[in-house]
mmCIF file of C-alpha atoms in Angstrom:
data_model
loop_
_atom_site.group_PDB
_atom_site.id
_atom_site.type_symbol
_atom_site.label_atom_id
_atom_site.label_comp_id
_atom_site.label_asym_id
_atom_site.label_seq_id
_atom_site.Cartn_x
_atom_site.Cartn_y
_atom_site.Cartn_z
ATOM 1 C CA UNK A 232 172.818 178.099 73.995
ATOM 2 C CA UNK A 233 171.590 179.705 71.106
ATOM 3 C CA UNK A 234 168.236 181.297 70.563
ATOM 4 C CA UNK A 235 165.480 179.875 68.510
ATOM 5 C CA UNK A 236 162.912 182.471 66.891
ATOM 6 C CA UNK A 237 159.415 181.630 65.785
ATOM 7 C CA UNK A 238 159.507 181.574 62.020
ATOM 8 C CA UNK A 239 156.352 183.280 61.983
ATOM 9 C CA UNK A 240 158.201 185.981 63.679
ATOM 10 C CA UNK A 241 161.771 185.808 61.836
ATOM 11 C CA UNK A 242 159.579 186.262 58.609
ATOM 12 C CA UNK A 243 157.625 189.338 60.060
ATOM 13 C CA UNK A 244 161.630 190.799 61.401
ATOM 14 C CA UNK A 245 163.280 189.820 57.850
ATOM 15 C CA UNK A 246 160.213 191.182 55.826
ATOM 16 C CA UNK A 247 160.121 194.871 57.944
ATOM 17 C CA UNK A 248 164.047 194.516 57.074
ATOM 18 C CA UNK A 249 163.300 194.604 53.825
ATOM 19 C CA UNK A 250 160.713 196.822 52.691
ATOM 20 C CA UNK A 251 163.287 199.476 54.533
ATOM 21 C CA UNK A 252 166.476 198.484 52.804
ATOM 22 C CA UNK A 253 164.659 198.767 49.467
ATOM 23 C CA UNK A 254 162.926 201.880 50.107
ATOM 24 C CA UNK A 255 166.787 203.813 50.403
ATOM 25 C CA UNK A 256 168.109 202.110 47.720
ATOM 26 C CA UNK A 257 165.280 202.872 45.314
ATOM 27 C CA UNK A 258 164.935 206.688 47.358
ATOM 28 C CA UNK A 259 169.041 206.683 46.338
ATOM 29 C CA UNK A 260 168.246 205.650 42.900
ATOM 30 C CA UNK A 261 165.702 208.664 42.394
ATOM 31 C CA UNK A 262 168.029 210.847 43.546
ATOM 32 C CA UNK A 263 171.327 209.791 41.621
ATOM 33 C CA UNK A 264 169.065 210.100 38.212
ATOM 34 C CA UNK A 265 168.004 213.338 39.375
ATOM 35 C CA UNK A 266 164.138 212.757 38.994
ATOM 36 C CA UNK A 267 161.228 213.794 41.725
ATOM 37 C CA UNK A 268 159.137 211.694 43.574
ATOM 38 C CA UNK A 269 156.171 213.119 41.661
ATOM 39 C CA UNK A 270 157.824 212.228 38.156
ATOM 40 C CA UNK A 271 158.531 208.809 39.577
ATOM 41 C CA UNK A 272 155.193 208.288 40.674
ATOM 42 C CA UNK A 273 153.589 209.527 37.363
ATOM 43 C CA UNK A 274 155.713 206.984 35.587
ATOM 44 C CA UNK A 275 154.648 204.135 38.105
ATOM 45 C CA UNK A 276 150.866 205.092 37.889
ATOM 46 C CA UNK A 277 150.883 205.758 41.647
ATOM 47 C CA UNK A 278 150.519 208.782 43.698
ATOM 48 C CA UNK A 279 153.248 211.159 45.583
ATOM 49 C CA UNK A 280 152.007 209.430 48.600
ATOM 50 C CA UNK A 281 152.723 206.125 47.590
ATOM 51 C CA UNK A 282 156.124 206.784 46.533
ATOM 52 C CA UNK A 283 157.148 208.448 49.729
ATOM 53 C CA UNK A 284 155.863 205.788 51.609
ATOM 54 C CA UNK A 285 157.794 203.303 49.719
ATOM 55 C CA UNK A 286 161.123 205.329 50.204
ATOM 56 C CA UNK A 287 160.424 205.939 53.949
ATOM 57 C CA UNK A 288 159.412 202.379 54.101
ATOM 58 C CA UNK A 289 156.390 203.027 55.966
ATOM 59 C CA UNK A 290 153.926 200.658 53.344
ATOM 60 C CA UNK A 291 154.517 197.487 55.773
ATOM 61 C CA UNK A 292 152.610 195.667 53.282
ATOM 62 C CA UNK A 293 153.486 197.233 49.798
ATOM 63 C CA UNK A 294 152.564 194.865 47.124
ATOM 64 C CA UNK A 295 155.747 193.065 45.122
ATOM 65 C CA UNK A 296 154.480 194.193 42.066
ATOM 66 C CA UNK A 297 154.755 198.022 42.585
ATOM 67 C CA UNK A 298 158.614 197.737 44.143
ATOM 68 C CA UNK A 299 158.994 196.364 40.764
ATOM 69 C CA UNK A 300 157.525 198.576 38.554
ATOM 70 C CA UNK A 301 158.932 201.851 40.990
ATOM 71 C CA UNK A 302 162.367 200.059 40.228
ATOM 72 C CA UNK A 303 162.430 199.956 37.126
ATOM 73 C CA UNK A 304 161.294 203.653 36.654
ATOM 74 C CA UNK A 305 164.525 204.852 38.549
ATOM 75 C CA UNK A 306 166.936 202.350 36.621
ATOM 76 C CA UNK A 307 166.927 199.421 39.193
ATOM 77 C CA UNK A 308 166.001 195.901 38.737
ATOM 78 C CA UNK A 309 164.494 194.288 41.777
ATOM 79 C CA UNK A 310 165.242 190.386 42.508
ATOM 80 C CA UNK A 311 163.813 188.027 45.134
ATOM 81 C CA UNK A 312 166.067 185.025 46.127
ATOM 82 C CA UNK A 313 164.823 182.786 48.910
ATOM 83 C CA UNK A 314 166.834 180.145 50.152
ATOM 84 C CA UNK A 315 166.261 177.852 53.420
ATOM 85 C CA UNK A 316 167.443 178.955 56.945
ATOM 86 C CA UNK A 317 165.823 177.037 59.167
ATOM 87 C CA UNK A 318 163.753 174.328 60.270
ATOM 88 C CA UNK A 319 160.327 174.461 57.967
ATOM 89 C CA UNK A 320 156.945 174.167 60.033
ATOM 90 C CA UNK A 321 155.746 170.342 60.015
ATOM 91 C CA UNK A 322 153.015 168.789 58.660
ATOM 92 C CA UNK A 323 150.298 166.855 60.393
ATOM 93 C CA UNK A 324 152.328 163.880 58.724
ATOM 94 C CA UNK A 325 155.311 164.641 60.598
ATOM 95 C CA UNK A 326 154.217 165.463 63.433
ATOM 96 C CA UNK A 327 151.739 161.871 63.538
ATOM 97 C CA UNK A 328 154.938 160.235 62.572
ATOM 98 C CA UNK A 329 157.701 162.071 65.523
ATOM 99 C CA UNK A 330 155.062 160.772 68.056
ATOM 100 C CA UNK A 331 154.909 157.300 66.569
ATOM 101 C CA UNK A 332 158.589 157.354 67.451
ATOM 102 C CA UNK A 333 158.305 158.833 70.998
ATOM 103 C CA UNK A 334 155.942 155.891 71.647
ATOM 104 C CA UNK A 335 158.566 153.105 71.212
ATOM 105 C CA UNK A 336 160.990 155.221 74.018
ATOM 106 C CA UNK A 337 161.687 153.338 76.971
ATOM 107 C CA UNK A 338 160.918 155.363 79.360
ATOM 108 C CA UNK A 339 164.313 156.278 80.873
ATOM 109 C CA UNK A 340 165.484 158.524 77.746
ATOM 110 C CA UNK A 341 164.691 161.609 77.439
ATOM 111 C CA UNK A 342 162.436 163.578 74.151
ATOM 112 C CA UNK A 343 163.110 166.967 73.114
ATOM 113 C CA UNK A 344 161.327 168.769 70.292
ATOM 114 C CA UNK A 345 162.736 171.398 67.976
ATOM 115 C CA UNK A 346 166.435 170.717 68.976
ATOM 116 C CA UNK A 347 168.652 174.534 67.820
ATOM 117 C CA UNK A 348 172.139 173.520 66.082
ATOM 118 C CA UNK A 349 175.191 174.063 68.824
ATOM 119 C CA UNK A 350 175.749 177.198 66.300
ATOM 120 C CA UNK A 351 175.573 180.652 67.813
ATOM 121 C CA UNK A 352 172.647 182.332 65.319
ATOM 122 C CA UNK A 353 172.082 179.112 63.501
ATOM 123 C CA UNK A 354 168.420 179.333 62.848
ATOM 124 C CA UNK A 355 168.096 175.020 61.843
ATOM 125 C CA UNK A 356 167.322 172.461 63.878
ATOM 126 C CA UNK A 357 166.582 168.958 64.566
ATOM 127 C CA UNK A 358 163.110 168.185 64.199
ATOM 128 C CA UNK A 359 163.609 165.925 67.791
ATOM 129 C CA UNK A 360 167.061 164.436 70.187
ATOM 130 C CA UNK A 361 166.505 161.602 72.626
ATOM 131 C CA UNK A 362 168.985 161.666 75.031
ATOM 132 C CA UNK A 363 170.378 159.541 78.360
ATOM 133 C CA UNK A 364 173.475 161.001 80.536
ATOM 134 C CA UNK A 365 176.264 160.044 77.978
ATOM 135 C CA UNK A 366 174.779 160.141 73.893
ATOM 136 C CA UNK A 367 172.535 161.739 72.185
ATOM 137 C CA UNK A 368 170.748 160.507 69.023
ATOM 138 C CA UNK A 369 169.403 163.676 66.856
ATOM 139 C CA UNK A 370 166.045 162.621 64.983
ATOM 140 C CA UNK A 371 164.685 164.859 61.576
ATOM 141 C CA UNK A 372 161.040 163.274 59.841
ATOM 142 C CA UNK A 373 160.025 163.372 56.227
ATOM 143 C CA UNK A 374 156.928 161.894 55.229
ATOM 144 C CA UNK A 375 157.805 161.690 51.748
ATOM 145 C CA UNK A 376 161.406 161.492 50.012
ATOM 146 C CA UNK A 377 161.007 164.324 47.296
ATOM 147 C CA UNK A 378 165.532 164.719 46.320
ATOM 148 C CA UNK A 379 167.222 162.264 47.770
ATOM 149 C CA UNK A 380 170.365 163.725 46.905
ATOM 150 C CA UNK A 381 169.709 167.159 48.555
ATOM 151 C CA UNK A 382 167.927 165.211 51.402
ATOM 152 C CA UNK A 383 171.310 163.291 52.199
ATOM 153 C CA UNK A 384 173.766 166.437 51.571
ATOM 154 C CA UNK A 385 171.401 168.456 54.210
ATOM 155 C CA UNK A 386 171.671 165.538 56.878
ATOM 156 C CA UNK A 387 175.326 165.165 56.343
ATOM 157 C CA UNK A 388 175.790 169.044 56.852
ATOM 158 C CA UNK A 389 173.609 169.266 59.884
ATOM 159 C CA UNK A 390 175.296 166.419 61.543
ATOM 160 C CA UNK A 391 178.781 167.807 60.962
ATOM 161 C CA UNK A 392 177.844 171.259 62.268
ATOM 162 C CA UNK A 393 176.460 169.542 65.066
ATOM 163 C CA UNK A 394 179.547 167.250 65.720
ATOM 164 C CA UNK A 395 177.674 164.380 65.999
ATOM 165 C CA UNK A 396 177.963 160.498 64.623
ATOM 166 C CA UNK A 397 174.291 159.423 65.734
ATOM 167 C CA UNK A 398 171.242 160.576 63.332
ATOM 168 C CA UNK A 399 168.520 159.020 62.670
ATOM 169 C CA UNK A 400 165.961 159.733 59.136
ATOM 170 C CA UNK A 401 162.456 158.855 60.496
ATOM 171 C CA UNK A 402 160.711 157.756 57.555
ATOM 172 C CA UNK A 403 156.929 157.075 56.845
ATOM 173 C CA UNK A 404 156.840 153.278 55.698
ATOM 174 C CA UNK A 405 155.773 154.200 52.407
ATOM 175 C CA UNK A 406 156.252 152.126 49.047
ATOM 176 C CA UNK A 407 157.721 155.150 47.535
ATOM 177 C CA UNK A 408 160.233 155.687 50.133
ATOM 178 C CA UNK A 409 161.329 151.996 50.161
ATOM 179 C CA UNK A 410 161.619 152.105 46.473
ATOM 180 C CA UNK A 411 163.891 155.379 46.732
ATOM 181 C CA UNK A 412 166.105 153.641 49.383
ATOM 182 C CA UNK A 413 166.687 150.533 47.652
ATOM 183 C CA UNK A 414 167.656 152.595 45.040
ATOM 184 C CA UNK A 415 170.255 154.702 46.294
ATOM 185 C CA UNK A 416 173.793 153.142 45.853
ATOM 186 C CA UNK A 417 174.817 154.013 49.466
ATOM 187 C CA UNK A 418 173.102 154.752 52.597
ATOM 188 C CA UNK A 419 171.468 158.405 53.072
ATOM 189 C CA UNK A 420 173.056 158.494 56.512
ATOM 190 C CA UNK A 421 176.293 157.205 58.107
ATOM 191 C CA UNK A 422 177.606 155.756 59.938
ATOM 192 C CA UNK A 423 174.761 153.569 59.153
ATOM 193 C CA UNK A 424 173.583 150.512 61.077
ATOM 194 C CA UNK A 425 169.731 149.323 60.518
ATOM 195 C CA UNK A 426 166.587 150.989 61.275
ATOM 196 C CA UNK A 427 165.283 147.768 63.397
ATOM 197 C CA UNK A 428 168.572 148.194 65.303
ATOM 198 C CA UNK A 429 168.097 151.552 66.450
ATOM 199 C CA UNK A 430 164.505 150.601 67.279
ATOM 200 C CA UNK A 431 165.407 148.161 69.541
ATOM 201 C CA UNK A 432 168.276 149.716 71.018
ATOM 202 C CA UNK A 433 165.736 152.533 71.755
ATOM 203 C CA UNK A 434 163.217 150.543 73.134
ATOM 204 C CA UNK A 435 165.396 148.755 75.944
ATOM 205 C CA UNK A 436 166.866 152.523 76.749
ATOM 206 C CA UNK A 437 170.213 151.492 74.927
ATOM 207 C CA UNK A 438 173.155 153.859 72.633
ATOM 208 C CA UNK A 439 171.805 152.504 69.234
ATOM 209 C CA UNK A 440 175.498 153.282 68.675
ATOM 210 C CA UNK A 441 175.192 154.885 65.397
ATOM 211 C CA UNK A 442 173.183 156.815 62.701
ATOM 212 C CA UNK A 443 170.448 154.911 60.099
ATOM 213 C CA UNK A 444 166.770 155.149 58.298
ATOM 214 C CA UNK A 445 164.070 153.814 60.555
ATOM 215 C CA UNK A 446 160.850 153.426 58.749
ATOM 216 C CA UNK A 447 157.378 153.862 60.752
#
């Protein structure tokens, strides 16, 4: 079963990672050109100090700015990519709208919040799964449809990592959400089967059988 991290404390890991890995390769730099860490840190407008801290990475919270400007002085040019991992911290929104959900449960199935991907060191997950002995229906909220497009193609990858043919896209009842649906040309999820389907599948303690959008 794999692990799942706090984000709070993957970012704090990933960040410490960081400031390390860049401190040798701009320390590498330096030395490659030849230059001191007093000629690079008359160039940068910083002290000595500050460069060997950088190097050592031992400023835990050195400012963006001045990796930046110490990169460029030994020949480098620093980048910043982020790109999505994992499972974003929810919004009051979501959270008000994952419990709206819950309350329509018969009580024989089961709720569980914050669901890892079967993935060894997969750091997503599913937002909720409600479960009985034999299926499992995987659950993810938005509040508000912002890309449709990369909406569905995230869906479709998390359900075939998880091996899986029964997700359901909670959905606020917006009409900006039902305007994006009706526009779509096929359904966000498949196999799809209606959202007042699953509903009352899930209210009786029944397999809603399949994957769809239920509105709330």
């Amino acid at each position: 079963m794999p692990t799942h991290e706090r984000s709070s404390d993957r970012g704090r890991r990933e960040a410490s990672r960081l400031v390390t890995e860049t401190g040798a390769e701009l320390r590498e730099a330096r030395l490659a050109a030849g230059v001191s860490q007093t000629a690079v840190a008359r160039a940068a407008g910083l002290s000595h100090a500050a460069v060997s801290r950088i190097e050592r990475g031992a400023s835990a919270y050195v400012p963006l700015r001045r990796l930046a400007v110490v990169a460029a002085v030994v020949g480098l040019r620093l980048s910043v990519l982020a790109y999505p991992t994992g499972a974003p911290i929810r919004d009051a929104g979501q959270i008000a709208l994952l419990s709206r959900l819950r309350t329509l449960l018969h009580l024989s199935l089961s709720w569980r919040a914050e669901v890892p991907l079967p993935v060894e060191g997969d750091l997503r997950a599913w937002d909720a799964a409600i479960g009985a002995a034999s299926w499992t229906v995987y659950v993810d909220a938005e509040t508000r449809i912002r890309d449709a497009q990369a909406l569905e193609r995230q869906l479709a990858i998390k359900q075939r990592d998880t091996g899986t043919d029964r997700v359901v896209l909670l959905l606020a009842d917006t009409r900006s959400n039902r305007l994006i649906l009706r526009s779509l040309g096929s359904p966000i999820v498949s196999p799809s089967i209606p959202g007042r389907v699953i509903v009352e599948a899930l209210r009786v303690g029944r397999d809603p059988g399949g994957s769809g959008v239920v509105l709330l």
